[in-house]
Amino acid sequence: MPANGPVARREARRRIPEAALSRLPVYLQILTDLKGRSVERLSSDELAEHAGVNAAKVRKDLSYLGSYGTRGVGYDVSYLVYQISRELGLHQDWNVVIVGAGNLGRALANFHGFSSRGFPVAGIVDVDRDKVGRRIAGVEVRHVDDLRDIVRSCAVSIGVIATPAEAAQGAADQLVGAGVRSILNFASTVLTIPDAISVRSVDLGAELQILGYYEQQSRGGAEAAPGVRTSARPRTSPAP
Amino acid sequence: MPANGPVARREARRRIPEAALSRLPVYLQILTDLKGRSVERLSSDELAEHAGVNAAKVRKDLSYLGSYGTRGVGYDVSYLVYQISRELGLHQDWNVVIVGAGNLGRALANFHGFSSRGFPVAGIVDVDRDKVGRRIAGVEVRHVDDLRDIVRSCAVSIGVIATPAEAAQGAADQLVGAGVRSILNFASTVLTIPDAISVRSVDLGAELQILGYYEQQSRGGAEAAPGVRTSARPRTSPAP
DNA sequence: ATCTGTGAATCAATTCACAGCC
DNA sequence: GGCTGTGAATTGATTCACAGAT
């Protein structure tokens, strides 16, 4: 993860290191939040606190975008938001299509986080004809046979796999055949896809296994910090 | 992870490197699948193919568990499954409690992957008293005030946050107060938690942003592989 | 005085390459 | 001959530390 599990393929002459790239969305989220609360400037130290990393890393990460800070002063929040989202390609919408209208697919379709971040759900498909025609979050469920049409007509570039594990490889094949360039996989399966497509797997079972492992470690290891120390880091969440 | 975003804290004298650890669940999943299909032995090469990594990495990763392979032959599938799940602490159940009975919470509760992997959902809580009393996947929704009771009486060690972003920090505080040792966070927020607790965030928005980034890269970069090459890697999914 | 930007140093992860065992 | 296990080499990421800008 993190990054973690199978990570996106394809290299391109990588401008920004993978590890730094994976932190940009975190910074963006913090900055967007601060911007909404009318914070105009912040230092690498402050951003580091919020993100839970150290200041040197923040400065290094941001330096890959260019020299957008002001020495002796800090960074302009709005400008950074602009530059990070530009780098991440968020000045255009990336339409997504969800494959699978089961529990997970429905939850994802209703999850406002996608569309609010510039990834509108342009379509939902399922193999089950009983589900076809229903509306989820304002989008009509269509049959998986229509995938190619949907991808073409709505200029979909990202496919989200929310099928049972057994159906995931088939879904991936159909997404690739339909022309998507990136796949976000929620099924607990390792997918085989062409190298020209980037994949990212979110394996909830694996996340839990790793947490179980950490807990196990912390039980045995009876050195250091036996009690619950409260971090000095300030809150990120807004006061509602 | 992938990983990414904020990764688990706490160090302990780490036996297995973080990066290797994050791949163990992937191997486990592949091996469990193969075991179910009566495959008894496999080589590091074969496992590497399935996992989409190279053989040296597989051997190095597995060597952290001990020398469980046989030179000239390969690895015994069942024995590896046993050793990996032992290392990951999966010979006991890790009860989880889900905070938030909205779309995402419901989808997660219905997601069979948790309990089938030794992470039974022992409780679901919500602030909304209208939701209290309903049953989701056979588990009764209880009020968040009962969190401490649930965690104690069911020996819950992992909390899953499935609330809106604004409520996530509060949920985290309550989970920590109730005594969980690990948190899996689905809200798009950076949480502030005590260092003794391990956290892992699954930020769907961030995953999509990164995919958007990769697609953007692949558009501009018109060197190499313009068409869709099909990988030579064999299928992982079972023939149904 | 303060805080960025970045080479240089350190630390971690990956890959190589081969000795050792079956 | 085939395949593991692992030191050594390499590549990548993080941290240090300070020159340079305001």
Coordinates of C-alpha atoms (C1' of nucleotides) in Angstrom, one line a residue:
Chain A
M1 CA 0.0 0.0 0.0
P2 CA 0.7 0.8 0.7
A3 CA 0.3 1.0 -1.0
N4 CA 0.1 -2.3 -1.2
G5 CA -1.3 -5.4 -2.8
P6 CA -0.9 -5.4 -6.5
V7 CA 0.1 -2.0 -7.6
A8 CA -0.5 -0.1 -10.9
R9 CA 1.6 -1.3 -13.8
R10 CA 3.0 0.7 -16.6
E11 CA 6.0 2.9 -16.1
A12 CA 6.3 5.8 -18.5
R13 CA 9.4 7.8 -17.8
R14 CA 8.1 8.4 -14.3
R15 CA 8.4 12.0 -13.3
I16 CA 7.1 11.6 -9.7
P17 CA 8.3 8.7 -7.6
E18 CA 5.5 6.2 -6.9
A19 CA 5.8 6.7 -3.1
A20 CA 5.5 10.5 -3.4
L21 CA 2.6 10.2 -5.8
S22 CA 0.6 8.0 -3.4
R23 CA 0.8 10.8 -0.8
L24 CA -0.4 13.6 -3.1
P25 CA -4.1 12.7 -2.7
V26 CA -3.6 12.9 1.1
Y27 CA -2.1 16.4 0.8
L28 CA -4.9 17.4 -1.6
Q29 CA -7.6 16.3 0.8
I30 CA -6.1 18.2 3.7
L31 CA -5.5 21.3 1.6
T32 CA -9.0 21.3 0.2
D33 CA -10.4 21.0 3.7
L34 CA -8.2 23.9 4.9
K35 CA -9.1 26.0 1.9
G36 CA -12.8 25.5 2.7
R37 CA -12.0 26.8 6.1
S38 CA -10.4 29.9 4.7
V39 CA -6.8 29.0 5.6
E40 CA -4.6 30.8 3.0
R41 CA -1.1 29.8 3.8
L42 CA 0.7 26.9 5.6
S43 CA 4.2 25.7 6.1
S44 CA 5.6 22.2 5.3
D45 CA 5.6 21.6 9.0
E46 CA 1.9 22.2 9.4
L47 CA 1.0 20.1 6.4
A48 CA 3.3 17.4 7.7
E49 CA 1.4 17.4 11.0
H50 CA -1.9 17.0 9.4
A51 CA -0.7 14.3 7.1
G52 CA 1.2 12.4 9.8
V53 CA 4.5 12.5 8.0
N54 CA 7.6 14.6 8.5
A55 CA 8.3 18.0 7.0
A56 CA 11.2 17.0 4.9
K57 CA 9.1 14.4 3.1
V58 CA 6.4 17.0 2.4
R59 CA 8.9 19.4 1.0
K60 CA 10.5 16.7 -1.1
D61 CA 7.1 15.5 -2.4
L62 CA 6.0 19.0 -3.3
S63 CA 9.3 19.8 -4.9
Y64 CA 8.5 17.2 -7.6
L65 CA 5.6 19.4 -8.7
G66 CA 7.9 22.4 -9.0
S67 CA 8.9 25.2 -6.7
Y68 CA 5.6 26.5 -5.6
G69 CA 6.4 27.6 -2.1
T70 CA 7.8 30.8 -0.8
R71 CA 11.0 30.6 1.3
G72 CA 10.6 32.1 4.7
V73 CA 6.8 32.0 4.3
G74 CA 5.3 28.7 3.2
Y75 CA 2.8 27.5 0.6
D76 CA -0.3 29.2 -0.7
V77 CA -3.1 26.8 0.0
S78 CA -5.2 27.6 -3.1
Y79 CA -2.3 27.5 -5.4
L80 CA -1.1 24.1 -4.1
V81 CA -4.6 22.7 -4.4
Y82 CA -4.5 23.9 -8.0
Q83 CA -1.1 22.4 -8.8
I84 CA -1.7 19.1 -7.1
S85 CA -5.0 18.5 -8.8
R86 CA -3.5 19.6 -12.1
E87 CA -0.7 17.0 -11.6
L88 CA -3.2 14.3 -10.8
G89 CA -5.2 15.2 -13.9
L90 CA -8.2 16.4 -11.9
H91 CA -9.1 19.3 -14.1
Q92 CA -11.2 17.1 -16.2
D93 CA -13.7 14.5 -15.3
W94 CA -12.8 10.9 -15.4
N95 CA -15.9 8.9 -16.0
V96 CA -16.1 5.5 -14.3
V97 CA -18.3 2.5 -14.8
I98 CA -19.1 0.1 -12.0
V99 CA -19.3 -3.6 -12.8
G100 CA -21.6 -5.4 -10.4
A101 CA -24.8 -4.0 -8.8
G102 CA -24.7 -6.1 -5.7
N103 CA -24.1 -4.8 -2.2
L104 CA -20.7 -3.4 -2.9
G105 CA -21.6 -2.0 -6.3
R106 CA -24.6 -0.2 -4.8
A107 CA -22.6 1.1 -1.9
L108 CA -19.9 2.5 -4.3
A109 CA -22.5 4.0 -6.6
N110 CA -24.1 5.8 -3.6
F111 CA -20.8 6.8 -2.2
H112 CA -20.6 10.5 -3.0
G113 CA -16.8 10.6 -2.8
F114 CA -16.4 9.5 -6.4
S115 CA -18.4 12.1 -8.2
S116 CA -17.5 14.8 -5.8
R117 CA -13.9 14.3 -6.7
G118 CA -14.3 14.4 -10.5
F119 CA -15.0 10.8 -11.1
P120 CA -18.7 10.7 -12.1
V121 CA -20.4 7.3 -12.2
A122 CA -21.4 7.1 -15.8
G123 CA -22.8 3.6 -15.7
I124 CA -23.5 0.5 -13.7
V125 CA -23.7 -2.9 -15.2
D126 CA -24.6 -6.4 -14.0
V127 CA -25.1 -9.8 -15.5
D128 CA -28.3 -10.3 -13.7
R129 CA -31.2 -9.2 -15.9
D130 CA -33.4 -8.8 -12.9
K131 CA -31.2 -5.9 -11.7
V132 CA -31.2 -4.3 -15.2
G133 CA -33.4 -1.3 -15.3
R134 CA -33.2 -0.4 -11.6
R135 CA -31.8 3.0 -10.7
I136 CA -29.0 3.4 -8.2
A137 CA -27.9 6.9 -7.2
G138 CA -29.7 8.2 -10.3
V139 CA -28.0 5.8 -12.7
E140 CA -29.8 3.1 -14.5
V141 CA -28.3 -0.4 -14.2
R142 CA -27.7 -1.9 -17.6
H143 CA -26.6 -5.3 -18.8
V144 CA -23.0 -6.1 -19.0
D145 CA -23.3 -6.7 -22.7
D146 CA -23.8 -3.0 -23.1
L147 CA -20.4 -2.3 -21.5
R148 CA -18.7 -1.4 -24.8
D149 CA -21.5 1.0 -25.7
I150 CA -21.4 2.7 -22.3
V151 CA -17.6 3.1 -22.4
R152 CA -17.7 4.6 -25.9
S153 CA -20.6 6.8 -25.5
C154 CA -19.8 8.2 -22.1
A155 CA -16.0 8.3 -22.7
V156 CA -15.4 6.1 -19.6
S157 CA -11.8 5.5 -18.8
I158 CA -11.9 3.8 -15.4
G159 CA -13.7 0.6 -14.6
V160 CA -14.5 -0.4 -11.0
I161 CA -14.9 -4.2 -10.4
A162 CA -17.5 -4.9 -7.6
T163 CA -18.4 -8.4 -8.6
P164 CA -17.9 -11.7 -6.6
A165 CA -14.3 -13.0 -6.9
E166 CA -15.3 -15.7 -9.4
A167 CA -16.6 -13.1 -11.8
A168 CA -13.8 -10.6 -11.5
Q169 CA -11.5 -11.9 -14.2
G170 CA -14.3 -12.0 -16.7
A171 CA -15.3 -8.4 -15.7
A172 CA -11.7 -7.3 -16.2
D173 CA -11.6 -8.9 -19.6
Q174 CA -14.8 -7.2 -20.6
L175 CA -13.6 -3.8 -19.3
V176 CA -10.3 -4.1 -21.2
G177 CA -12.2 -5.2 -24.3
A178 CA -14.5 -2.2 -23.9
G179 CA -11.6 0.1 -23.9
V180 CA -11.1 1.3 -20.3
R181 CA -7.5 2.3 -19.4
S182 CA -7.6 1.8 -15.7
I183 CA -9.2 -0.7 -13.3
L184 CA -10.0 -0.4 -9.6
N185 CA -10.6 -3.9 -8.3
F186 CA -12.6 -4.7 -5.2
A187 CA -12.8 -8.4 -5.7
S188 CA -10.3 -10.5 -3.7
T189 CA -8.6 -11.9 -6.7
V190 CA -5.3 -11.2 -8.5
L191 CA -6.3 -10.1 -12.0
T192 CA -4.4 -10.8 -15.2
I193 CA -4.6 -7.7 -17.4
P194 CA -2.6 -6.3 -20.3
D195 CA 0.3 -4.2 -19.3
A196 CA -1.1 -1.1 -20.9
I197 CA -3.8 -1.0 -18.3
S198 CA -3.2 0.2 -14.8
V199 CA -4.8 -1.7 -12.0
R200 CA -5.2 -1.1 -8.4
S201 CA -6.7 -3.6 -6.0
V202 CA -8.4 -2.8 -2.8
D203 CA -8.5 -6.1 -0.9
L204 CA -10.4 -5.6 2.3
G205 CA -9.6 -9.1 3.5
A206 CA -5.9 -8.3 3.0
E207 CA -6.2 -5.0 4.9
L208 CA -7.7 -6.8 7.8
Q209 CA -5.1 -9.5 7.8
I210 CA -2.4 -7.0 8.0
L211 CA -4.1 -5.3 10.9
G212 CA -4.5 -8.6 12.6
Y213 CA -0.8 -9.1 12.1
Y214 CA 0.1 -5.7 13.7
E215 CA -2.1 -6.4 16.6
Q216 CA -0.4 -9.8 17.1
Q217 CA 3.0 -8.1 17.0
S218 CA 1.9 -5.5 19.6
R219 CA 0.6 -8.2 22.0
G220 CA 3.8 -10.2 22.1
G221 CA 6.3 -7.3 22.1
A222 CA 6.0 -6.2 25.7
E223 CA 8.7 -3.6 25.4
A224 CA 8.0 0.1 25.0
A225 CA 4.6 1.9 25.4
P226 CA 2.4 -0.6 27.3
G227 CA -0.4 1.9 27.7
V228 CA -2.2 4.1 25.2
R229 CA -0.2 7.2 24.5
T230 CA -2.1 10.0 23.0
S231 CA -0.5 11.5 20.0
A232 CA 0.4 15.1 20.1
R233 CA -0.7 15.6 16.5
P234 CA -3.6 18.0 16.2
R235 CA -7.0 17.1 14.8
T236 CA -7.7 17.2 11.1
S237 CA -11.4 16.9 11.3
P238 CA -13.4 20.2 11.2
A239 CA -15.2 21.4 14.2
P240 CA -18.8 21.0 13.0
Chain B
M1 CA -1.1 1.6 0.0
P2 CA -1.4 0.2 -0.9
A3 CA -1.5 0.3 0.4
N4 CA -1.0 3.5 0.4
G5 CA -2.2 6.6 2.1
P6 CA -1.5 6.6 5.8
V7 CA 0.0 3.3 6.7
A8 CA -0.1 1.4 10.0
R9 CA 1.9 2.9 12.8
R10 CA 3.8 1.1 15.6
E11 CA 7.0 -0.6 14.9
A12 CA 8.0 -3.4 17.4
R13 CA 11.3 -4.9 16.4
R14 CA 10.0 -5.7 13.0
R15 CA 10.7 -9.3 11.9
I16 CA 9.3 -9.0 8.5
P17 CA 9.8 -5.9 6.3
E18 CA 6.6 -3.9 5.8
A19 CA 6.8 -4.4 2.0
A20 CA 7.1 -8.1 2.2
L21 CA 4.3 -8.3 4.8
S22 CA 1.9 -6.5 2.5
R23 CA 2.4 -9.2 -0.1
L24 CA 1.8 -12.2 2.2
P25 CA -2.0 -11.9 2.0
V26 CA -1.7 -12.0 -1.8
Y27 CA 0.3 -15.2 -1.7
L28 CA -2.1 -16.6 0.8
Q29 CA -5.1 -16.0 -1.3
I30 CA -3.4 -17.6 -4.4
L31 CA -2.2 -20.6 -2.4
T32 CA -5.6 -21.1 -0.8
D33 CA -7.2 -21.0 -4.2
L34 CA -4.7 -23.5 -5.6
K35 CA -5.1 -25.7 -2.5
G36 CA -8.8 -25.8 -3.1
R37 CA -8.0 -27.0 -6.6
S38 CA -5.8 -29.8 -5.3
V39 CA -2.5 -28.3 -6.4
E40 CA 0.1 -29.7 -4.0
R41 CA 3.4 -28.2 -5.0
L42 CA 4.5 -25.1 -6.7
S43 CA 7.7 -23.2 -7.5
S44 CA 8.6 -19.7 -6.7
D45 CA 8.4 -19.0 -10.4
E46 CA 4.8 -20.2 -10.5
L47 CA 3.7 -18.3 -7.5
A48 CA 5.5 -15.2 -8.8
E49 CA 3.5 -15.5 -12.1
H50 CA 0.2 -15.7 -10.2
A51 CA 1.1 -12.8 -8.0
G52 CA 2.5 -10.7 -10.8
V53 CA 5.9 -10.2 -9.2
N54 CA 9.2 -11.8 -9.8
A55 CA 10.5 -15.0 -8.5
A56 CA 13.4 -13.6 -6.5
K57 CA 11.0 -11.4 -4.5
V58 CA 8.7 -14.4 -3.8
R59 CA 11.7 -16.4 -2.5
K60 CA 13.0 -13.5 -0.4
D61 CA 9.5 -12.9 1.1
L62 CA 9.0 -16.5 1.9
S63 CA 12.4 -16.8 3.4
Y64 CA 11.4 -14.4 6.1
L65 CA 9.0 -17.0 7.4
G66 CA 11.7 -19.6 7.5
S67 CA 13.0 -22.2 5.1
Y68 CA 9.8 -24.0 4.2
G69 CA 10.7 -24.9 0.6
T70 CA 12.5 -27.8 -0.8
R71 CA 15.5 -27.2 -3.1
G72 CA 15.1 -28.6 -6.5
V73 CA 11.4 -29.2 -5.8
G74 CA 9.5 -26.1 -4.7
Y75 CA 7.0 -25.4 -1.9
D76 CA 4.3 -27.5 -0.4
V77 CA 1.1 -25.6 -0.9
S78 CA -0.7 -26.7 2.2
Y79 CA 2.3 -26.2 4.4
L80 CA 2.8 -22.7 3.0
V81 CA -0.8 -21.8 3.6
Y82 CA -0.4 -23.0 7.1
Q83 CA 2.8 -21.0 7.7
I84 CA 1.6 -17.8 6.2
S85 CA -1.7 -17.8 8.0
R86 CA 0.1 -18.6 11.2
E87 CA 2.5 -15.6 10.7
L88 CA -0.5 -13.4 9.9
G89 CA -2.2 -14.5 13.2
L90 CA -5.0 -16.1 11.3
H91 CA -5.3 -19.2 13.5
Q92 CA -7.6 -17.3 15.8
D93 CA -10.6 -15.1 15.0
W94 CA -10.2 -11.4 15.1
N95 CA -13.6 -9.9 15.9
V96 CA -14.4 -6.6 14.2
V97 CA -17.0 -4.0 14.9
I98 CA -18.3 -1.7 12.2
V99 CA -19.1 1.9 13.0
G100 CA -21.7 3.3 10.7
A101 CA -24.7 1.5 9.3
G102 CA -25.1 3.6 6.2
N103 CA -24.5 2.3 2.6
L104 CA -20.9 1.5 3.1
G105 CA -21.4 -0.1 6.6
R106 CA -24.2 -2.2 5.3
A107 CA -22.1 -3.3 2.2
L108 CA -19.2 -4.2 4.4
A109 CA -21.4 -6.1 6.9
N110 CA -22.8 -8.1 4.0
F111 CA -19.4 -8.6 2.4
H112 CA -18.7 -12.2 3.2
G113 CA -14.9 -11.7 2.8
F114 CA -14.5 -10.6 6.4
S115 CA -16.0 -13.5 8.3
S116 CA -14.8 -16.0 5.8
R117 CA -11.2 -15.0 6.5
G118 CA -11.4 -15.2 10.2
F119 CA -12.7 -11.6 10.9
P120 CA -16.3 -12.1 12.1
V121 CA -18.4 -9.0 12.4
A122 CA -19.3 -9.0 16.0
G123 CA -21.2 -5.8 16.0
I124 CA -22.5 -2.8 14.0
V125 CA -23.1 0.5 15.6
D126 CA -24.6 3.8 14.5
V127 CA -25.6 7.1 16.0
D128 CA -29.0 7.1 14.4
R129 CA -31.5 5.6 16.8
D130 CA -33.8 4.9 13.9
K131 CA -31.2 2.4 12.6
V132 CA -30.7 0.7 16.0
G133 CA -32.5 -2.6 16.2
R134 CA -32.3 -3.4 12.5
R135 CA -30.5 -6.5 11.5
I136 CA -27.7 -6.5 8.9
A137 CA -26.2 -9.8 7.8
G138 CA -27.6 -11.3 11.0
V139 CA -26.1 -8.8 13.3
E140 CA -28.3 -6.3 15.2
V141 CA -27.4 -2.7 14.8
R142 CA -26.7 -1.1 18.2
H143 CA -26.2 2.4 19.4
V144 CA -22.7 3.8 19.4
D145 CA -23.0 4.4 23.1
D146 CA -22.8 0.6 23.5
L147 CA -19.5 0.4 21.7
R148 CA -17.4 -0.1 24.9
D149 CA -19.8 -3.0 26.0
I150 CA -19.6 -4.6 22.6
V151 CA -15.8 -4.4 22.4
R152 CA -15.4 -5.9 25.9
S153 CA -18.0 -8.6 25.7
C154 CA -17.1 -9.8 22.2
A155 CA -13.4 -9.3 22.6
V156 CA -13.3 -7.0 19.5
S157 CA -9.9 -5.9 18.5
I158 CA -10.4 -4.3 15.1
G159 CA -12.7 -1.3 14.4
V160 CA -13.9 -0.5 10.9
I161 CA -14.9 3.1 10.3
A162 CA -17.7 3.4 7.7
T163 CA -19.1 6.8 8.7
P164 CA -19.2 10.1 6.8
A165 CA -15.9 11.9 6.9
E166 CA -17.1 14.5 9.4
A167 CA -17.9 11.8 11.9
A168 CA -14.8 9.7 11.4
Q169 CA -12.5 11.3 14.0
G170 CA -15.2 11.0 16.6
A171 CA -15.7 7.3 15.7
A172 CA -12.0 6.8 15.9
D173 CA -11.9 8.3 19.4
Q174 CA -14.7 6.2 20.6
L175 CA -13.1 3.0 19.1
V176 CA -9.8 3.8 20.9
G177 CA -11.7 4.6 24.1
A178 CA -13.5 1.3 23.8
G179 CA -10.3 -0.6 23.6
V180 CA -9.7 -1.7 20.0
R181 CA -6.1 -2.1 18.9
S182 CA -6.5 -1.6 15.2
I183 CA -8.6 0.6 12.9
L184 CA -9.5 0.2 9.3
N185 CA -10.7 3.6 8.0
F186 CA -13.0 4.0 5.0
A187 CA -13.8 7.7 5.5
S188 CA -11.8 10.1 3.4
T189 CA -10.1 11.7 6.4
V190 CA -6.7 11.6 8.0
L191 CA -7.3 10.4 11.5
T192 CA -5.4 11.4 14.6
I193 CA -5.0 8.3 16.8
P194 CA -2.7 7.2 19.6
D195 CA 0.6 5.6 18.4
A196 CA -0.3 2.3 20.1
I197 CA -3.1 1.7 17.6
S198 CA -2.5 0.7 14.1
V199 CA -4.5 2.3 11.4
R200 CA -5.0 1.6 7.7
S201 CA -7.0 3.9 5.5
V202 CA -8.7 2.8 2.4
D203 CA -9.4 6.0 0.5
L204 CA -11.4 5.2 -2.6
G205 CA -11.2 8.8 -3.9
A206 CA -7.4 8.6 -3.6
E207 CA -7.2 5.3 -5.4
L208 CA -9.2 6.8 -8.3
Q209 CA -7.1 9.9 -8.3
I210 CA -4.0 7.8 -8.7
L211 CA -5.6 5.8 -11.5
G212 CA -6.5 9.1 -13.2
Y213 CA -2.9 10.1 -12.9
Y214 CA -1.6 6.9 -14.5
E215 CA -4.1 7.2 -17.4
Q216 CA -3.0 10.8 -17.9
Q217 CA 0.6 9.6 -18.0
S218 CA -0.1 6.9 -20.5
R219 CA -1.9 9.4 -22.8
G220 CA 0.9 11.8 -23.1
G221 CA 3.7 9.3 -23.2
A222 CA 3.5 8.0 -26.8
E223 CA 6.6 5.9 -26.6
A224 CA 6.4 2.1 -26.2
A225 CA 3.3 -0.1 -26.3
P226 CA 0.7 2.0 -28.1
G227 CA -1.7 -0.9 -28.5
V228 CA -3.1 -3.2 -25.9
R229 CA -0.6 -6.1 -25.4
T230 CA -2.0 -9.1 -23.7
S231 CA 0.1 -10.3 -20.9
A232 CA 1.4 -13.8 -21.0
R233 CA 0.6 -14.3 -17.4
P234 CA -1.8 -17.2 -16.7
R235 CA -5.2 -16.8 -15.2
T236 CA -5.7 -17.0 -11.5
S237 CA -9.4 -17.3 -11.5
P238 CA -10.9 -20.8 -11.4
A239 CA -12.7 -22.1 -14.4
P240 CA -16.2 -22.1 -13.2
Chain C
dA1 C1' 14.7 35.1 11.5
dT2 C1' 12.0 31.9 8.9
dC3 C1' 11.0 28.4 5.8
dT4 C1' 11.8 26.4 1.2
dG5 C1' 14.4 23.5 -2.1
dT6 C1' 17.7 20.2 -2.8
dG7 C1' 22.2 17.7 -2.9
dA8 C1' 24.3 14.3 0.1
dA9 C1' 23.8 10.6 3.4
dT10 C1' 21.2 7.1 5.2
dC11 C1' 18.0 3.5 5.3
dA12 C1' 14.9 0.1 3.1
dA13 C1' 13.4 -2.7 -0.8
dT14 C1' 14.5 -5.1 -4.9
dT15 C1' 17.2 -7.7 -7.9
dC16 C1' 21.2 -10.4 -9.0
dA17 C1' 23.8 -14.4 -9.0
dC18 C1' 25.3 -18.4 -7.2
dA19 C1' 26.3 -21.9 -3.5
dG20 C1' 24.0 -25.7 -1.6
dC21 C1' 20.6 -29.3 -1.5
dC22 C1' 17.4 -32.5 -3.7
Chain D
dG1 C1' 19.1 -30.5 -13.8
dG2 C1' 16.1 -27.8 -11.1
dC3 C1' 14.9 -24.8 -7.5
dT4 C1' 15.6 -22.7 -2.9
dG5 C1' 17.9 -19.6 0.2
dT6 C1' 20.6 -15.8 0.9
dG7 C1' 24.7 -12.7 0.8
dA8 C1' 26.1 -8.8 -2.3
dA9 C1' 24.9 -5.3 -5.5
dT10 C1' 21.6 -2.2 -7.0
dT11 C1' 17.9 0.6 -7.1
dG12 C1' 14.6 3.5 -4.7
dA13 C1' 12.8 6.2 -0.7
dT14 C1' 13.6 8.9 3.3
dT15 C1' 15.9 11.9 6.2
dC16 C1' 19.6 15.2 7.1
dA17 C1' 21.4 19.5 6.9
dC18 C1' 22.3 23.7 4.9
dA19 C1' 22.5 27.2 1.1
dG20 C1' 19.5 30.5 -0.6
dA21 C1' 15.3 33.3 -0.9
dT22 C1' 12.2 36.6 1.5

